[in-house]
Amino acid sequence: MTATSVDLWAPFIVAGVCAAIVTPISIWLAPKIGAMDIPKDKRRVHNKPMPRFGGMAIYVAIMVGLAVYGLEDRGIIPAMVGCTLIYILGVVDDLKNMKPIVKFSGQVVAAIVVFAMGLKIEFITNYFGEGNMVLGEAICFLITVLWLAGITNAVNLIDGLDGLAAGIAAISAICIGYVSYIHGQYVPTLGMMVVAGACVGFLPYNFHPAKTFMGDGGSQLLGFAIAALSILGRAKSATLVVVVIPALVLGLPIFDTAMAIIRRTLRGQSIGTADKEHLHHRIMKAGFGQRRAVFLMYSLSGIMGIVAILYSRGLMFECIGLAIVAILIVGVILTDTGSNKVSIRGQRITKEKPDPVPEDRQKQ
C-alpha cells in the first residue's frame, strides 16, 4: 500500500471535521445524561460544573476516519473493536466513578479481545524460533496487553488541564505517523492521522477556558487508539516503529505515570489513588497559569517527538543531545518548589534611602 501527501491529510481533515461537528452535540447531551464534572475536591483546577462527554466526539471522529480510510487492512477491525470497548468503559467510569482496579481490569479485557482478534506485537515471536512458538506467543500476549493497558493509562493520567491530553495526543500521533510513513508503514500512518485530526477538531472546545472535557471516555480512548494503531505494521522492519518510537514520543506521559506509581507505592497508597502531584500540577505550582503550563507540556512532548524522529533516522548524537535538554527541563520543573514566584518583568528597582543620622550627630 502506498500513499501520497493528499491521501495522508484527508483522514486528518475528515476526523477533524467530524469532531468539530459532534463536540457541540456532546456538550448539549452531557447534562441530560448526568455526564458533568462537579468540582468536589482540591485536585480539580476548575470551580464550576463542566460537561465531560467530549469523548463522544473523539470516538465518532476516530470511528468514521478508520471506517472510511482503513478497513482494507485486517488490523483495523480489531483496533476499532478495542477502541469501542475502551470508550464504553470510560463512559461508564465517567457516570459511575468505578474503582481503579475495576477500570484497569476492563482495560486488560479490551486488550485481550484485541489480541484474540489478531492485533498483536508480532515481531517478538521471531526471536524464539519455530520450536519455541508457544513461549513466543505467551511473551507476545503479555507485552501486547501491557502495552495497550499501559499507554491507555499514561494518556488518561495526563488529562488534568484544559487541552493537555488532546494536544499531547495530537503531537504524539503526528510524530508516530511521520516515522511510520518514512519507514513505509502506511496503515499506522493513516490511523495516527485520524487520531490527530480527532484531537485537533475537539481542541478548540477543550482549550482553556474549556467549554467541555473529554472525560475518561476520551482520554482512555486516545491512549488505547495510539497504542493499538501503532502496532499495525506487519513487516519485521516495523520493530522500530512498533515499540521504540511510540515509547520515545510518549516519553512524557510514560514518565509521569511511572513517577506516580513510584510516589504512591513509597507512601503505601494504592497506585490508583488520585493526587495533585503530576508534572502538570507541579508546573502550575511553579507559578504558571493553565495556558502556559499546557504550552510547556506541548513543548516537551514536541521535543520528545523530534527525539523519536532523529532516532529513527539514526542521528544518535542529535537524539541524545535533545533528550538531555528535555530531561533538564523536567528536572527544573520537579525541583521548583513554587515558593519564590518571580515576575518575568523582574523586581522593581527603588531608590535607596540614606541611612538615618544618629541623634548625637544631628545635634552637631
Short mmCIF file of C-alpha atoms in Angstrom, two decimals:
data_model
loop_
_atom_site.label_atom_id
_atom_site.label_comp_id
_atom_site.label_asym_id
_atom_site.label_seq_id
_atom_site.Cartn_x
_atom_site.Cartn_y
_atom_site.Cartn_z
CA MET A 1 0.00 0.00 0.00
CA THR A 2 1.32 3.45 -0.96
CA ALA A 3 0.12 6.88 0.00
CA THR A 4 0.57 10.45 -1.23
CA SER A 5 0.55 13.55 0.97
CA VAL A 6 -3.07 14.18 -0.06
CA ASP A 7 -4.02 10.64 0.99
CA LEU A 8 -2.42 11.18 4.39
CA TRP A 9 -4.03 14.54 5.15
CA ALA A 10 -7.52 13.50 4.03
CA PRO A 11 -8.09 11.25 7.12
CA PHE A 12 -6.85 14.10 9.32
CA ILE A 13 -9.33 16.56 7.81
CA VAL A 14 -12.29 14.14 7.86
CA ALA A 15 -11.70 13.20 11.52
CA GLY A 16 -11.18 16.85 12.47
CA VAL A 17 -14.42 17.98 10.84
CA CYS A 18 -16.34 15.12 12.48
CA ALA A 19 -15.00 16.02 15.93
CA ALA A 20 -15.76 19.71 15.43
CA ILE A 21 -19.36 18.92 14.42
CA VAL A 22 -20.09 16.35 17.13
CA THR A 23 -18.50 18.20 20.08
CA PRO A 24 -21.32 20.80 20.43
CA ILE A 25 -23.80 17.90 20.39
CA SER A 26 -21.89 16.23 23.21
CA ILE A 27 -21.95 19.48 25.22
CA TRP A 28 -25.74 19.66 24.83
CA LEU A 29 -26.17 15.99 25.72
CA ALA A 30 -23.87 15.88 28.78
CA PRO A 31 -26.21 17.42 31.41
CA LYS A 32 -29.12 15.33 30.16
CA ILE A 33 -27.33 12.05 30.92
CA GLY A 34 -25.50 13.25 34.05
CA ALA A 35 -22.06 13.42 32.43
CA MET A 36 -20.98 16.52 34.35
CA ASP A 37 -17.70 17.11 36.17
CA ILE A 38 -18.58 18.69 39.53
CA PRO A 39 -15.59 20.08 41.47
CA LYS A 40 -15.68 18.19 44.77
CA ASP A 41 -12.05 18.33 45.90
CA LYS A 42 -8.87 20.40 45.71
CA ARG A 43 -7.49 18.18 42.93
CA ARG A 44 -9.81 19.91 40.44
CA VAL A 45 -8.50 23.04 38.72
CA HIS A 46 -11.95 24.30 37.71
CA ASN A 47 -14.57 25.76 40.03
CA LYS A 48 -17.86 25.17 38.21
CA PRO A 49 -19.66 22.11 36.79
CA MET A 50 -18.39 21.20 33.32
CA PRO A 51 -19.69 18.79 30.65
CA ARG A 52 -17.35 15.79 30.36
CA PHE A 53 -18.83 13.92 27.45
CA GLY A 54 -16.47 15.27 24.78
CA GLY A 55 -15.02 11.80 24.35
CA MET A 56 -18.09 11.03 22.25
CA ALA A 57 -16.90 13.45 19.56
CA ILE A 58 -13.41 11.93 19.58
CA TYR A 59 -14.86 8.41 19.37
CA VAL A 60 -17.17 9.24 16.45
CA ALA A 61 -14.34 11.01 14.60
CA ILE A 62 -11.93 8.09 15.02
CA MET A 63 -14.51 5.50 14.01
CA VAL A 64 -15.55 7.46 10.90
CA GLY A 65 -11.95 8.10 9.88
CA LEU A 66 -10.89 4.47 10.30
CA ALA A 67 -14.02 3.16 8.56
CA VAL A 68 -13.51 5.41 5.55
CA TYR A 69 -9.76 5.06 5.11
CA GLY A 70 -8.56 1.92 6.85
CA LEU A 71 -10.97 -1.01 6.52
CA GLU A 72 -8.90 -2.68 3.80
CA ASP A 73 -6.29 -3.61 6.42
CA ARG A 74 -7.11 -6.64 8.58
CA GLY A 75 -5.81 -4.96 11.74
CA ILE A 76 -8.23 -2.04 11.65
CA ILE A 77 -11.31 -4.02 12.75
CA PRO A 78 -9.66 -5.29 15.99
CA ALA A 79 -8.45 -1.74 16.67
CA MET A 80 -11.96 -0.36 16.19
CA VAL A 81 -13.47 -3.06 18.43
CA GLY A 82 -10.89 -2.37 21.14
CA CYS A 83 -11.47 1.39 20.91
CA THR A 84 -15.21 0.83 21.21
CA LEU A 85 -14.80 -1.34 24.32
CA ILE A 86 -12.42 1.11 25.97
CA TYR A 87 -14.69 4.05 25.17
CA ILE A 88 -17.70 2.30 26.73
CA LEU A 89 -15.57 1.55 29.79
CA GLY A 90 -14.57 5.20 30.05
CA VAL A 91 -18.14 6.46 29.74
CA VAL A 92 -19.29 4.09 32.48
CA ASP A 93 -16.42 5.37 34.63
CA ASP A 94 -17.47 8.97 33.97
CA LEU A 95 -21.03 8.20 35.03
CA LYS A 96 -20.43 5.72 37.87
CA ASN A 97 -16.87 6.54 39.05
CA MET A 98 -15.51 2.99 39.06
CA LYS A 99 -12.78 1.77 41.39
CA PRO A 100 -9.27 1.83 39.85
CA ILE A 101 -8.92 -1.96 39.95
CA VAL A 102 -12.24 -2.39 38.11
CA LYS A 103 -11.20 0.14 35.48
CA PHE A 104 -7.81 -1.49 34.99
CA SER A 105 -9.46 -4.91 34.69
CA GLY A 106 -11.70 -3.54 31.96
CA GLN A 107 -8.66 -2.18 30.10
CA VAL A 108 -6.99 -5.58 30.27
CA VAL A 109 -10.14 -7.28 28.95
CA ALA A 110 -10.25 -4.86 26.00
CA ALA A 111 -6.57 -5.55 25.30
CA ILE A 112 -7.15 -9.32 25.43
CA VAL A 113 -10.03 -9.02 22.96
CA VAL A 114 -7.80 -7.07 20.57
CA PHE A 115 -5.06 -9.69 20.90
CA ALA A 116 -7.51 -12.53 20.33
CA MET A 117 -8.71 -10.83 17.13
CA GLY A 118 -5.17 -10.89 15.76
CA LEU A 119 -3.79 -7.41 16.53
CA LYS A 120 -0.56 -8.01 18.43
CA ILE A 121 3.11 -7.09 18.60
CA GLU A 122 4.03 -9.93 16.25
CA PHE A 123 7.76 -9.46 15.77
CA ILE A 124 8.51 -10.85 19.25
CA THR A 125 7.77 -14.42 18.12
CA ASN A 126 10.56 -14.15 15.53
CA TYR A 127 13.19 -14.26 18.27
CA PHE A 128 12.07 -17.59 19.72
CA GLY A 129 12.26 -19.73 16.59
CA GLU A 130 9.75 -22.26 15.27
CA GLY A 131 10.43 -24.75 18.05
CA ASN A 132 9.50 -22.26 20.77
CA MET A 133 6.40 -20.66 19.28
CA VAL A 134 4.33 -21.35 22.41
CA LEU A 135 6.78 -19.38 24.54
CA GLY A 136 6.95 -16.68 21.90
CA GLU A 137 3.16 -16.39 21.78
CA ALA A 138 2.94 -16.16 25.57
CA ILE A 139 5.50 -13.33 25.69
CA CYS A 140 3.76 -11.66 22.77
CA PHE A 141 0.44 -11.82 24.65
CA LEU A 142 1.92 -10.37 27.83
CA ILE A 143 3.73 -7.49 26.13
CA THR A 144 0.78 -6.62 23.88
CA VAL A 145 -1.66 -6.46 26.82
CA LEU A 146 0.77 -4.46 28.97
CA TRP A 147 1.48 -2.09 26.08
CA LEU A 148 -2.20 -1.41 25.37
CA ALA A 149 -3.20 -1.01 29.04
CA GLY A 150 -0.07 0.95 29.94
CA ILE A 151 -0.36 3.59 27.22
CA THR A 152 -4.09 3.88 27.88
CA ASN A 153 -3.37 4.80 31.50
CA ALA A 154 -0.45 7.07 30.61
CA VAL A 155 -2.64 9.31 28.45
CA ASN A 156 -5.53 9.05 30.91
CA LEU A 157 -3.36 10.36 33.78
CA ILE A 158 -2.18 13.50 31.97
CA ASP A 159 -5.73 14.67 31.35
CA GLY A 160 -5.57 17.21 34.17
CA LEU A 161 -5.57 20.63 32.46
CA ASP A 162 -7.66 22.16 29.69
CA GLY A 163 -6.43 20.94 26.33
CA LEU A 164 -3.49 18.98 27.72
CA ALA A 165 -4.38 15.38 26.79
CA ALA A 166 -5.84 16.30 23.39
CA GLY A 167 -2.82 18.39 22.44
CA ILE A 168 -0.22 15.86 23.56
CA ALA A 169 -2.13 13.03 21.88
CA ALA A 170 -2.22 15.04 18.63
CA ILE A 171 1.52 15.79 18.79
CA SER A 172 2.32 12.17 19.60
CA ALA A 173 0.10 10.80 16.83
CA ILE A 174 1.60 13.10 14.20
CA CYS A 175 5.17 12.20 15.20
CA ILE A 176 4.46 8.45 15.26
CA GLY A 177 2.60 8.77 11.96
CA TYR A 178 5.53 10.60 10.36
CA VAL A 179 8.04 7.95 11.44
CA SER A 180 5.68 5.21 10.22
CA TYR A 181 5.44 6.98 6.87
CA ILE A 182 9.19 7.30 6.31
CA HIS A 183 9.55 3.59 7.15
CA GLY A 184 6.87 2.59 4.65
CA GLN A 185 4.22 1.66 7.23
CA TYR A 186 1.26 3.48 5.69
CA VAL A 187 -1.60 1.89 7.62
CA PRO A 188 -0.30 3.07 11.03
CA THR A 189 0.29 6.46 9.41
CA LEU A 190 -3.34 6.75 8.31
CA GLY A 191 -4.51 5.63 11.74
CA MET A 192 -2.36 8.21 13.50
CA MET A 193 -3.57 10.99 11.21
CA VAL A 194 -7.15 10.04 12.11
CA VAL A 195 -6.34 10.28 15.83
CA ALA A 196 -4.52 13.59 15.39
CA GLY A 197 -7.42 15.02 13.38
CA ALA A 198 -9.96 13.98 16.03
CA CYS A 199 -7.88 15.73 18.70
CA VAL A 200 -7.44 18.93 16.69
CA GLY A 201 -11.16 19.10 15.87
CA PHE A 202 -12.01 18.73 19.56
CA LEU A 203 -9.30 21.04 20.91
CA PRO A 204 -11.00 24.44 20.24
CA TYR A 205 -13.75 23.41 22.65
CA ASN A 206 -11.34 22.00 25.21
CA PHE A 207 -8.53 24.57 25.33
CA HIS A 208 -8.52 26.97 28.28
CA PRO A 209 -11.05 28.23 29.15
CA ALA A 210 -12.64 24.91 28.27
CA LYS A 211 -16.28 24.54 27.24
CA THR A 212 -16.17 20.78 27.75
CA PHE A 213 -13.94 17.95 28.99
CA MET A 214 -13.25 14.71 27.16
CA GLY A 215 -13.73 12.66 30.34
CA ASP A 216 -12.25 9.21 30.89
CA GLY A 217 -14.14 8.06 27.82
CA GLY A 218 -12.00 10.39 25.70
CA SER A 219 -8.63 10.16 27.45
CA GLN A 220 -8.65 6.36 27.71
CA LEU A 221 -9.79 6.12 24.10
CA LEU A 222 -6.92 8.31 22.88
CA GLY A 223 -4.33 6.27 24.76
CA PHE A 224 -5.74 2.95 23.56
CA ALA A 225 -6.10 4.17 19.97
CA ILE A 226 -2.49 5.36 19.79
CA ALA A 227 -1.24 2.12 21.37
CA ALA A 228 -3.32 -0.13 19.12
CA LEU A 229 -2.78 1.72 15.84
CA SER A 230 0.97 1.95 16.41
CA ILE A 231 1.27 -1.86 16.23
CA LEU A 232 -0.46 -2.22 12.86
CA GLY A 233 2.85 -2.51 10.98
CA ARG A 234 3.28 -6.03 9.63
CA ALA A 235 6.84 -6.06 8.31
CA LYS A 236 9.71 -7.17 10.51
CA SER A 237 11.32 -3.80 9.84
CA ALA A 238 8.40 -2.28 11.75
CA THR A 239 10.02 -3.25 15.06
CA LEU A 240 11.45 0.26 15.36
CA VAL A 241 8.09 1.89 14.71
CA VAL A 242 6.07 -0.52 16.85
CA VAL A 243 7.97 -0.28 20.12
CA VAL A 244 10.81 2.22 20.30
CA ILE A 245 9.29 5.23 18.55
CA PRO A 246 5.92 5.33 20.39
CA ALA A 247 7.76 4.84 23.69
CA LEU A 248 10.01 7.82 22.93
CA VAL A 249 7.20 10.05 21.65
CA LEU A 250 5.03 9.19 24.67
CA GLY A 251 8.00 9.58 27.00
CA LEU A 252 6.36 12.45 28.89
CA PRO A 253 3.11 10.69 29.89
CA ILE A 254 5.01 7.42 30.45
CA PHE A 255 7.45 9.19 32.77
CA ASP A 256 4.61 10.92 34.61
CA THR A 257 2.81 7.59 35.08
CA ALA A 258 5.96 5.86 36.33
CA MET A 259 6.61 8.67 38.83
CA ALA A 260 3.01 8.46 40.07
CA ILE A 261 3.32 4.70 40.63
CA ILE A 262 6.64 5.09 42.49
CA ARG A 263 5.34 8.02 44.55
CA ARG A 264 2.19 6.23 45.66
CA THR A 265 3.99 2.95 46.33
CA LEU A 266 6.54 4.66 48.60
CA ARG A 267 3.67 6.26 50.52
CA GLY A 268 1.90 2.95 50.93
CA GLN A 269 -1.03 4.13 48.79
CA SER A 270 -2.87 2.33 46.04
CA ILE A 271 -1.37 3.17 42.64
CA GLY A 272 -4.87 4.21 41.59
CA THR A 273 -5.07 6.91 44.27
CA ALA A 274 -5.61 10.35 42.73
CA ASP A 275 -3.34 13.22 43.73
CA LYS A 276 -2.26 16.67 42.59
CA GLU A 277 1.42 15.99 42.07
CA HIS A 278 1.57 15.12 38.40
CA LEU A 279 4.02 17.02 36.23
CA HIS A 280 1.38 19.48 35.02
CA HIS A 281 0.34 20.17 38.61
CA ARG A 282 3.96 20.88 39.54
CA ILE A 283 4.24 23.33 36.65
CA MET A 284 1.16 25.12 37.97
CA LYS A 285 2.69 25.26 41.46
CA ALA A 286 5.80 26.87 39.99
CA GLY A 287 3.69 29.91 39.11
CA PHE A 288 2.47 29.15 35.60
CA GLY A 289 -1.14 29.61 34.58
CA GLN A 290 -3.07 26.89 32.80
CA ARG A 291 -2.28 28.05 29.28
CA ARG A 292 1.45 28.46 29.86
CA ALA A 293 1.62 25.14 31.71
CA VAL A 294 -0.10 23.41 28.79
CA PHE A 295 2.16 25.11 26.22
CA LEU A 296 5.21 24.00 28.21
CA MET A 297 3.93 20.40 28.24
CA TYR A 298 3.26 20.65 24.49
CA SER A 299 6.85 21.82 24.00
CA LEU A 300 8.25 18.91 26.00
CA SER A 301 6.09 16.47 24.07
CA GLY A 302 7.23 18.02 20.79
CA ILE A 303 10.88 17.70 21.83
CA MET A 304 10.37 14.01 22.56
CA GLY A 305 8.65 13.61 19.20
CA ILE A 306 11.68 15.12 17.45
CA VAL A 307 13.95 12.86 19.52
CA ALA A 308 12.00 9.87 18.19
CA ILE A 309 12.27 11.10 14.59
CA LEU A 310 16.02 11.66 14.93
CA TYR A 311 16.41 8.20 16.46
CA SER A 312 14.50 6.63 13.59
CA ARG A 313 16.93 8.24 11.14
CA GLY A 314 19.98 7.02 13.03
CA LEU A 315 21.04 10.51 14.19
CA MET A 316 22.06 9.35 17.65
CA PHE A 317 24.23 12.34 18.64
CA GLU A 318 21.43 14.81 17.92
CA CYS A 319 18.88 12.47 19.51
CA ILE A 320 20.83 12.18 22.78
CA GLY A 321 21.55 15.91 22.93
CA LEU A 322 17.89 16.86 22.54
CA ALA A 323 16.80 14.18 25.03
CA ILE A 324 19.19 15.69 27.60
CA VAL A 325 17.59 19.10 27.04
CA ALA A 326 14.15 17.60 27.76
CA ILE A 327 15.45 15.84 30.88
CA LEU A 328 16.99 19.08 32.19
CA ILE A 329 13.73 20.97 31.67
CA VAL A 330 11.77 18.30 33.52
CA GLY A 331 14.41 18.37 36.27
CA VAL A 332 13.98 22.11 36.72
CA ILE A 333 10.21 21.69 36.95
CA LEU A 334 10.40 18.88 39.50
CA THR A 335 12.86 20.76 41.76
CA ASP A 336 10.98 24.07 41.74
CA THR A 337 9.01 24.33 44.97
CA GLY A 338 6.96 27.25 43.73
CA SER A 339 7.76 29.24 46.86
CA ASN A 340 9.58 32.02 45.01
CA LYS A 341 7.31 33.42 42.32
CA VAL A 342 9.35 35.98 40.40
CA SER A 343 7.63 38.07 37.75
CA ILE A 344 9.00 37.89 34.21
CA ARG A 345 9.33 41.68 34.40
CA GLY A 346 11.76 41.40 37.28
CA GLN A 347 11.71 43.27 40.55
CA ARG A 348 11.07 46.99 40.64
CA ILE A 349 14.22 48.99 41.37
CA THR A 350 13.64 51.52 44.14
CA LYS A 351 15.88 54.41 45.09
CA GLU A 352 17.81 53.62 48.21
CA LYS A 353 17.16 55.88 51.17
CA PRO A 354 20.17 57.23 53.10
CA ASP A 355 20.85 55.72 56.47
CA PRO A 356 19.33 57.76 59.30
CA VAL A 357 21.72 60.17 61.01
CA PRO A 358 22.39 59.29 64.65
CA GLU A 359 20.88 61.67 67.19
CA ASP A 360 24.24 62.76 68.62
CA ARG A 361 25.43 63.80 65.16
CA GLN A 362 22.19 65.68 64.47
CA LYS A 363 22.93 67.94 67.45
CA GLN A 364 26.30 68.77 65.98
#
